[in-house]
Amino acid sequence: MTNPNSTATSHFHFDFKTVTGIFLQDEGSTNPDTFDYASSNFGLINRSYPSDPQDETPNPSTQWPRLAEYITHLNTTASAETTYKLLFLGRHGQGVHNVAESRYGTALWDCRYSLLNGDEHGDWFDARLTDLGVSQARTAHEAWKRQIKNGIPRPQTYYVSPLMRCCETARVTFEDVGFPGTQKGEFRPLVKELLRETLGLHTCDARSPRSVIAAAYPTYLFEPGFSEEDPLHKADLRESDSARDARFFEFLSDVFANDEHSVLSMTAHSGAITSILNVVGHRRFALETGGVIPVLVKAERRAGPPPERVVEPWFGRPLCPGEGCVKN
């Protein structure tokens, strides 16, 4: 699906690659199921960089500042068509819909309950955070505060999905964290339409009107052309994984073409982060709710449209157990 707000062009495209060996999450030996980003410096590996002074040995206390210097070095020495950006990808905390899926099981959730607006336990249209979800965002907040003391490079742009669970996760995570521009009442991330969870069918992944989001988060900024009503949700079809990857190729192309900054924060969803990692060639690394993964990305700008990719069509509601075959 083409974003109505996109500035993409067919005159050039980006080739994205992950710069590996920077974070533990890059390594095949790191188990996503047991990895704890908050207690491991976000996974930053203690190592030297080509930009380090020749007589300096790796020192954990200088690791973040030296990484920031290395990224500056990479961008300074790269060709005019190449840029490097450090992306901090954060998944929203636990939402009401996550609890509902666990309650009913994934099969019944996908075929029946995800199409509803809620049940007797609560509503999940544009699902909000649970108390645990807020606590997970606070864990991220405290993790950022600890890394500030270690010299972590601060995000220069904050992007957030328009869905309420991400808007709240970003607020709890970054408001008053100690970075310039993140004080209480001043946190001003940019809401991006394409930074959404897998589109369609599931009411938890449909978004609220712009006016509702703006009323709940009055300091948040909206990208140009952000519409009042949701232009992307389809009640009868679900976005395929390959179509989602294509959407996030477009999203990253927009960001890399228009954002001159080198350190970016993106608060999004499990499907969104899965697709971003796919687009930049990172190994699959599933995040728990509230989790954070940093990725250093190299983007080379190349002439002409991007190579054709196989994009599978959107699909309808799956059958529930016992429903039998659908007649054509």
Coordinates of C-alpha atoms in Angstrom, one line a residue:
M1 CA 0.0 0.0 0.0
T2 CA 1.4 3.4 -0.9
N3 CA 1.5 6.0 1.8
P4 CA -0.5 9.1 0.9
N5 CA 2.1 11.2 2.6
S6 CA 5.1 9.6 1.0
T7 CA 7.9 11.6 -0.6
A8 CA 9.5 8.6 -2.2
T9 CA 10.8 8.9 -5.7
S10 CA 11.6 6.5 -8.6
H11 CA 14.7 8.5 -9.5
F12 CA 16.8 6.9 -6.8
H13 CA 16.5 4.2 -4.1
F14 CA 18.4 3.2 -1.0
D15 CA 20.3 0.0 -0.4
F16 CA 20.2 -0.7 3.4
K17 CA 22.6 -2.8 5.3
T18 CA 23.2 -3.5 9.0
V19 CA 26.7 -2.7 10.3
T20 CA 27.3 -5.8 12.4
G21 CA 29.6 -6.3 15.3
I22 CA 28.4 -3.2 17.2
F23 CA 25.7 -4.8 19.4
L24 CA 25.2 -8.2 20.9
Q25 CA 21.9 -8.5 19.1
D26 CA 23.9 -8.5 15.9
E27 CA 25.5 -11.8 16.9
G28 CA 24.0 -15.2 16.2
S29 CA 25.1 -16.5 19.6
T30 CA 22.8 -14.0 21.4
N31 CA 19.4 -15.6 22.3
P32 CA 16.5 -13.2 21.9
D33 CA 14.4 -15.2 24.3
T34 CA 16.8 -14.6 27.2
F35 CA 18.5 -11.4 26.3
D36 CA 17.9 -8.4 28.7
Y37 CA 18.7 -5.1 27.0
A38 CA 18.2 -3.1 30.2
S39 CA 21.0 -4.9 32.1
S40 CA 23.4 -5.1 29.2
N41 CA 23.9 -1.5 28.1
F42 CA 21.4 -2.1 25.3
G43 CA 23.7 -4.8 24.0
L44 CA 26.7 -2.5 23.2
I45 CA 29.8 -4.5 22.7
N46 CA 33.0 -3.4 24.4
R47 CA 35.4 -3.1 21.4
S48 CA 37.7 -0.7 19.6
Y49 CA 36.7 1.3 16.5
P50 CA 39.0 2.5 13.6
S51 CA 38.3 6.0 14.8
D52 CA 39.7 5.4 18.3
P53 CA 43.1 7.0 19.2
Q54 CA 45.8 4.5 18.4
D55 CA 47.0 4.2 22.0
E56 CA 43.6 3.7 23.5
T57 CA 42.3 0.3 24.6
P58 CA 38.6 -0.5 24.8
N59 CA 37.1 0.8 27.9
P60 CA 33.4 0.3 28.8
S61 CA 33.2 3.7 30.4
T62 CA 34.0 5.4 27.1
Q63 CA 32.2 2.9 24.8
W64 CA 29.1 5.0 23.9
P65 CA 31.1 8.2 23.3
R66 CA 33.5 6.3 21.1
L67 CA 30.7 4.8 19.1
A68 CA 29.2 8.3 18.6
E69 CA 32.6 9.4 17.4
Y70 CA 32.8 6.4 15.1
I71 CA 29.4 7.1 13.5
T72 CA 30.6 10.7 12.9
H73 CA 33.8 9.3 11.4
L74 CA 31.8 7.0 9.1
N75 CA 29.6 9.8 7.8
T76 CA 32.5 12.2 7.4
T77 CA 34.6 9.7 5.4
A78 CA 31.8 8.1 3.4
S79 CA 30.9 9.0 -0.2
A80 CA 28.2 11.6 -0.9
E81 CA 25.8 8.7 -1.6
T82 CA 26.3 6.9 1.7
T83 CA 25.0 7.7 5.1
Y84 CA 25.0 5.9 8.5
K85 CA 22.3 6.2 11.2
L86 CA 21.9 4.7 14.6
L87 CA 18.3 3.5 15.1
F88 CA 16.9 2.8 18.6
L89 CA 13.9 0.7 17.9
G90 CA 11.5 0.4 20.9
R91 CA 8.5 -1.9 21.1
H92 CA 5.4 -0.6 23.0
G93 CA 4.7 -2.1 26.4
Q94 CA 2.1 -4.8 26.9
G95 CA -1.3 -3.7 25.5
V96 CA -4.9 -4.8 26.3
H97 CA -4.9 -6.8 23.1
N98 CA -1.8 -8.7 24.0
V99 CA -3.6 -10.0 27.2
A100 CA -6.7 -10.8 25.1
E101 CA -4.6 -12.9 22.6
S102 CA -3.1 -14.8 25.5
R103 CA -6.6 -15.4 27.0
Y104 CA -8.1 -16.8 23.8
G105 CA -5.1 -18.3 22.1
T106 CA -3.7 -17.0 18.8
A107 CA -5.9 -19.2 16.6
L108 CA -9.2 -17.9 18.0
W109 CA -7.7 -14.4 18.4
D110 CA -6.9 -14.2 14.7
C111 CA -10.1 -15.7 13.4
R112 CA -12.7 -14.1 15.8
Y113 CA -11.8 -11.9 18.7
S114 CA -9.3 -9.6 17.0
L115 CA -12.1 -8.5 14.7
L116 CA -14.1 -7.2 17.8
N117 CA -13.6 -4.0 19.6
G118 CA -13.3 -5.7 23.0
D119 CA -14.9 -8.0 25.5
E120 CA -16.1 -8.0 29.1
H121 CA -12.5 -7.5 30.2
G122 CA -11.9 -4.3 28.3
D123 CA -11.7 -2.6 24.9
W124 CA -8.9 -3.1 22.4
F125 CA -9.8 -0.9 19.5
D126 CA -6.5 1.1 19.0
A127 CA -5.4 -0.8 22.1
R128 CA -4.1 1.0 25.2
L129 CA -1.4 -0.1 27.6
T130 CA -2.0 -2.3 30.6
D131 CA -0.5 -1.4 34.0
L132 CA 2.3 -3.9 33.1
G133 CA 2.8 -2.1 29.8
V134 CA 3.2 1.2 31.6
S135 CA 5.7 -0.5 34.0
Q136 CA 7.7 -1.9 31.0
A137 CA 7.9 1.6 29.5
R138 CA 9.2 2.9 32.9
T139 CA 11.9 0.1 32.7
A140 CA 12.9 1.6 29.4
H141 CA 12.9 5.1 30.9
E142 CA 15.2 4.0 33.7
A143 CA 17.5 2.1 31.2
W144 CA 17.9 5.3 29.2
K145 CA 18.7 7.3 32.3
R146 CA 21.4 4.8 33.2
Q147 CA 22.9 5.0 29.7
I148 CA 22.9 8.8 29.8
K149 CA 25.4 8.5 32.6
N150 CA 27.5 6.3 30.3
G151 CA 27.4 8.9 27.5
I152 CA 24.9 7.3 25.1
P153 CA 24.3 9.5 22.1
R154 CA 20.9 11.1 22.5
P155 CA 18.3 10.6 19.7
Q156 CA 18.0 13.8 17.6
T157 CA 14.6 12.8 16.2
Y158 CA 11.9 10.8 17.9
Y159 CA 9.4 9.0 15.6
V160 CA 6.3 7.3 17.0
S161 CA 3.5 5.1 15.6
P162 CA 0.1 6.9 15.7
L163 CA -1.4 4.0 17.7
M164 CA -2.2 4.9 21.3
R165 CA 0.0 2.2 22.9
C166 CA 3.1 3.5 21.2
C167 CA 2.2 7.2 21.9
E168 CA 2.0 6.3 25.6
T169 CA 5.1 4.1 25.6
A170 CA 7.1 6.9 24.0
R171 CA 5.8 9.5 26.5
V172 CA 6.6 7.3 29.6
T173 CA 10.0 6.3 28.1
F174 CA 11.3 9.7 27.2
E175 CA 9.4 12.4 28.9
D176 CA 11.7 13.9 31.6
V177 CA 14.4 11.4 30.8
G178 CA 17.1 14.1 30.9
F179 CA 17.7 14.7 27.2
P180 CA 17.2 18.2 25.9
G181 CA 13.7 18.5 24.5
T182 CA 12.3 15.6 26.6
Q183 CA 11.3 17.5 29.7
K184 CA 7.8 17.1 31.1
G185 CA 5.4 18.8 28.8
E186 CA 8.0 19.4 26.1
F187 CA 8.4 15.9 24.5
R188 CA 7.6 16.4 20.8
P189 CA 8.0 13.2 18.8
L190 CA 6.9 13.1 15.1
V191 CA 3.9 10.8 14.5
K192 CA 4.4 8.8 11.3
E193 CA 1.5 7.0 9.6
L194 CA 3.6 4.2 8.2
L195 CA 5.2 3.3 11.5
R196 CA 2.2 1.0 12.2
E197 CA 1.7 -2.6 13.2
T198 CA 0.6 -5.0 10.5
L199 CA -2.5 -3.5 8.9
G200 CA -6.0 -4.7 8.6
L201 CA -8.6 -7.0 10.2
H202 CA -7.4 -6.6 13.8
T203 CA -9.2 -3.7 15.4
C204 CA -6.3 -3.2 17.9
D205 CA -4.2 -2.1 14.9
A206 CA -6.7 0.5 13.6
R207 CA -5.9 4.0 14.7
S208 CA -7.9 6.7 16.4
P209 CA -8.7 9.9 14.5
R210 CA -6.0 12.6 14.5
S211 CA -8.0 14.9 16.7
V212 CA -8.3 12.2 19.4
I213 CA -4.5 11.5 19.3
A214 CA -3.8 15.3 19.4
A215 CA -6.1 15.8 22.4
A216 CA -4.4 12.9 24.3
Y217 CA -0.8 14.0 23.3
P218 CA -1.0 17.8 22.6
T219 CA 2.8 18.3 22.3
Y220 CA 3.1 15.6 19.6
L221 CA 3.9 16.6 16.0
F222 CA 2.2 15.1 13.0
E223 CA 3.9 14.6 9.6
P224 CA 2.5 16.7 6.8
G225 CA -0.7 15.4 5.3
F226 CA -1.6 13.2 8.3
S227 CA -5.3 12.7 7.9
E228 CA -8.1 12.9 10.4
E229 CA -9.4 9.4 9.7
D230 CA -7.3 6.2 9.3
P231 CA -6.5 5.8 5.6
L232 CA -4.7 2.4 5.9
H233 CA -6.9 0.0 7.9
K234 CA -9.0 -2.5 6.1
A235 CA -11.7 -4.3 8.0
D236 CA -11.8 -7.4 5.6
L237 CA -8.1 -7.9 4.7
R238 CA -4.8 -8.4 6.6
E239 CA -1.5 -7.1 5.3
S240 CA 1.0 -9.9 4.3
D241 CA 4.4 -10.0 5.8
S242 CA 6.0 -9.2 2.5
A243 CA 3.7 -6.3 2.0
R244 CA 4.6 -5.0 5.4
D245 CA 8.3 -5.3 4.5
A246 CA 7.6 -3.2 1.4
R247 CA 5.8 -0.6 3.5
F248 CA 8.8 -0.3 5.8
F249 CA 11.2 -0.1 2.9
E250 CA 9.2 3.0 1.9
F251 CA 9.2 4.3 5.5
L252 CA 13.0 4.0 5.9
S253 CA 13.6 5.5 2.5
D254 CA 11.5 8.5 3.5
V255 CA 13.4 8.9 6.8
F256 CA 16.9 8.5 5.3
A257 CA 16.0 10.9 2.4
N258 CA 14.6 13.6 4.6
D259 CA 16.1 13.4 8.1
E260 CA 19.7 14.7 8.3
H261 CA 20.3 13.4 11.9
S262 CA 22.3 10.4 12.6
V263 CA 20.7 9.1 15.9
L264 CA 17.0 8.3 15.7
S265 CA 14.4 6.8 18.0
M266 CA 11.4 4.8 16.7
T267 CA 8.7 3.6 19.0
A268 CA 6.7 1.0 17.2
H269 CA 5.4 -2.6 17.2
S270 CA 6.7 -6.1 17.0
G271 CA 5.6 -6.5 13.3
A272 CA 7.0 -3.1 12.5
I273 CA 10.4 -3.8 14.1
T274 CA 10.5 -7.3 12.4
S275 CA 10.1 -5.6 9.0
I276 CA 12.6 -2.8 9.8
L277 CA 15.2 -5.5 10.7
N278 CA 14.3 -7.4 7.5
V279 CA 14.8 -4.3 5.3
V280 CA 18.2 -3.5 6.8
G281 CA 19.4 -7.1 6.6
H282 CA 19.6 -7.6 10.4
R283 CA 19.1 -11.1 11.8
R284 CA 15.7 -11.9 13.2
F285 CA 15.5 -10.7 16.8
A286 CA 12.0 -10.7 18.4
L287 CA 11.5 -8.2 21.2
E288 CA 9.4 -8.6 24.3
T289 CA 6.8 -6.0 25.0
G290 CA 8.7 -2.8 26.1
G291 CA 12.0 -4.1 24.6
V292 CA 14.6 -2.0 22.8
I293 CA 17.1 -2.9 20.1
P294 CA 19.7 -0.5 18.6
V295 CA 20.9 -1.0 15.0
L296 CA 23.6 0.8 13.1
V297 CA 22.4 1.1 9.5
K298 CA 24.4 1.9 6.4
A299 CA 22.3 3.3 3.5
E300 CA 23.7 3.8 0.0
R301 CA 21.7 5.9 -2.4
R302 CA 21.5 4.4 -5.9
A303 CA 20.1 5.6 -9.1
G304 CA 16.8 4.4 -10.5
P305 CA 13.9 2.5 -8.9
P306 CA 14.6 -0.2 -6.3
P307 CA 14.8 -3.8 -7.4
E308 CA 11.4 -5.5 -7.8
R309 CA 10.4 -7.5 -4.7
V310 CA 7.8 -10.2 -4.4
V311 CA 4.9 -8.8 -2.5
E312 CA 2.2 -11.3 -1.5
P313 CA -1.4 -10.0 -1.5
W314 CA -3.3 -9.2 1.6
F315 CA -5.5 -12.0 2.9
G316 CA -8.9 -12.5 4.5
R317 CA -9.9 -13.7 7.9
P318 CA -8.6 -17.2 8.7
L319 CA -11.1 -19.9 9.5
C320 CA -11.7 -20.7 13.1
P321 CA -11.3 -24.3 14.3
G322 CA -14.3 -26.4 13.2
E323 CA -15.6 -23.9 10.6
G324 CA -14.6 -26.2 7.7
C325 CA -13.8 -25.1 4.2
V326 CA -14.8 -21.9 2.5
K327 CA -16.9 -22.5 -0.6
N328 CA -15.8 -20.7 -3.8

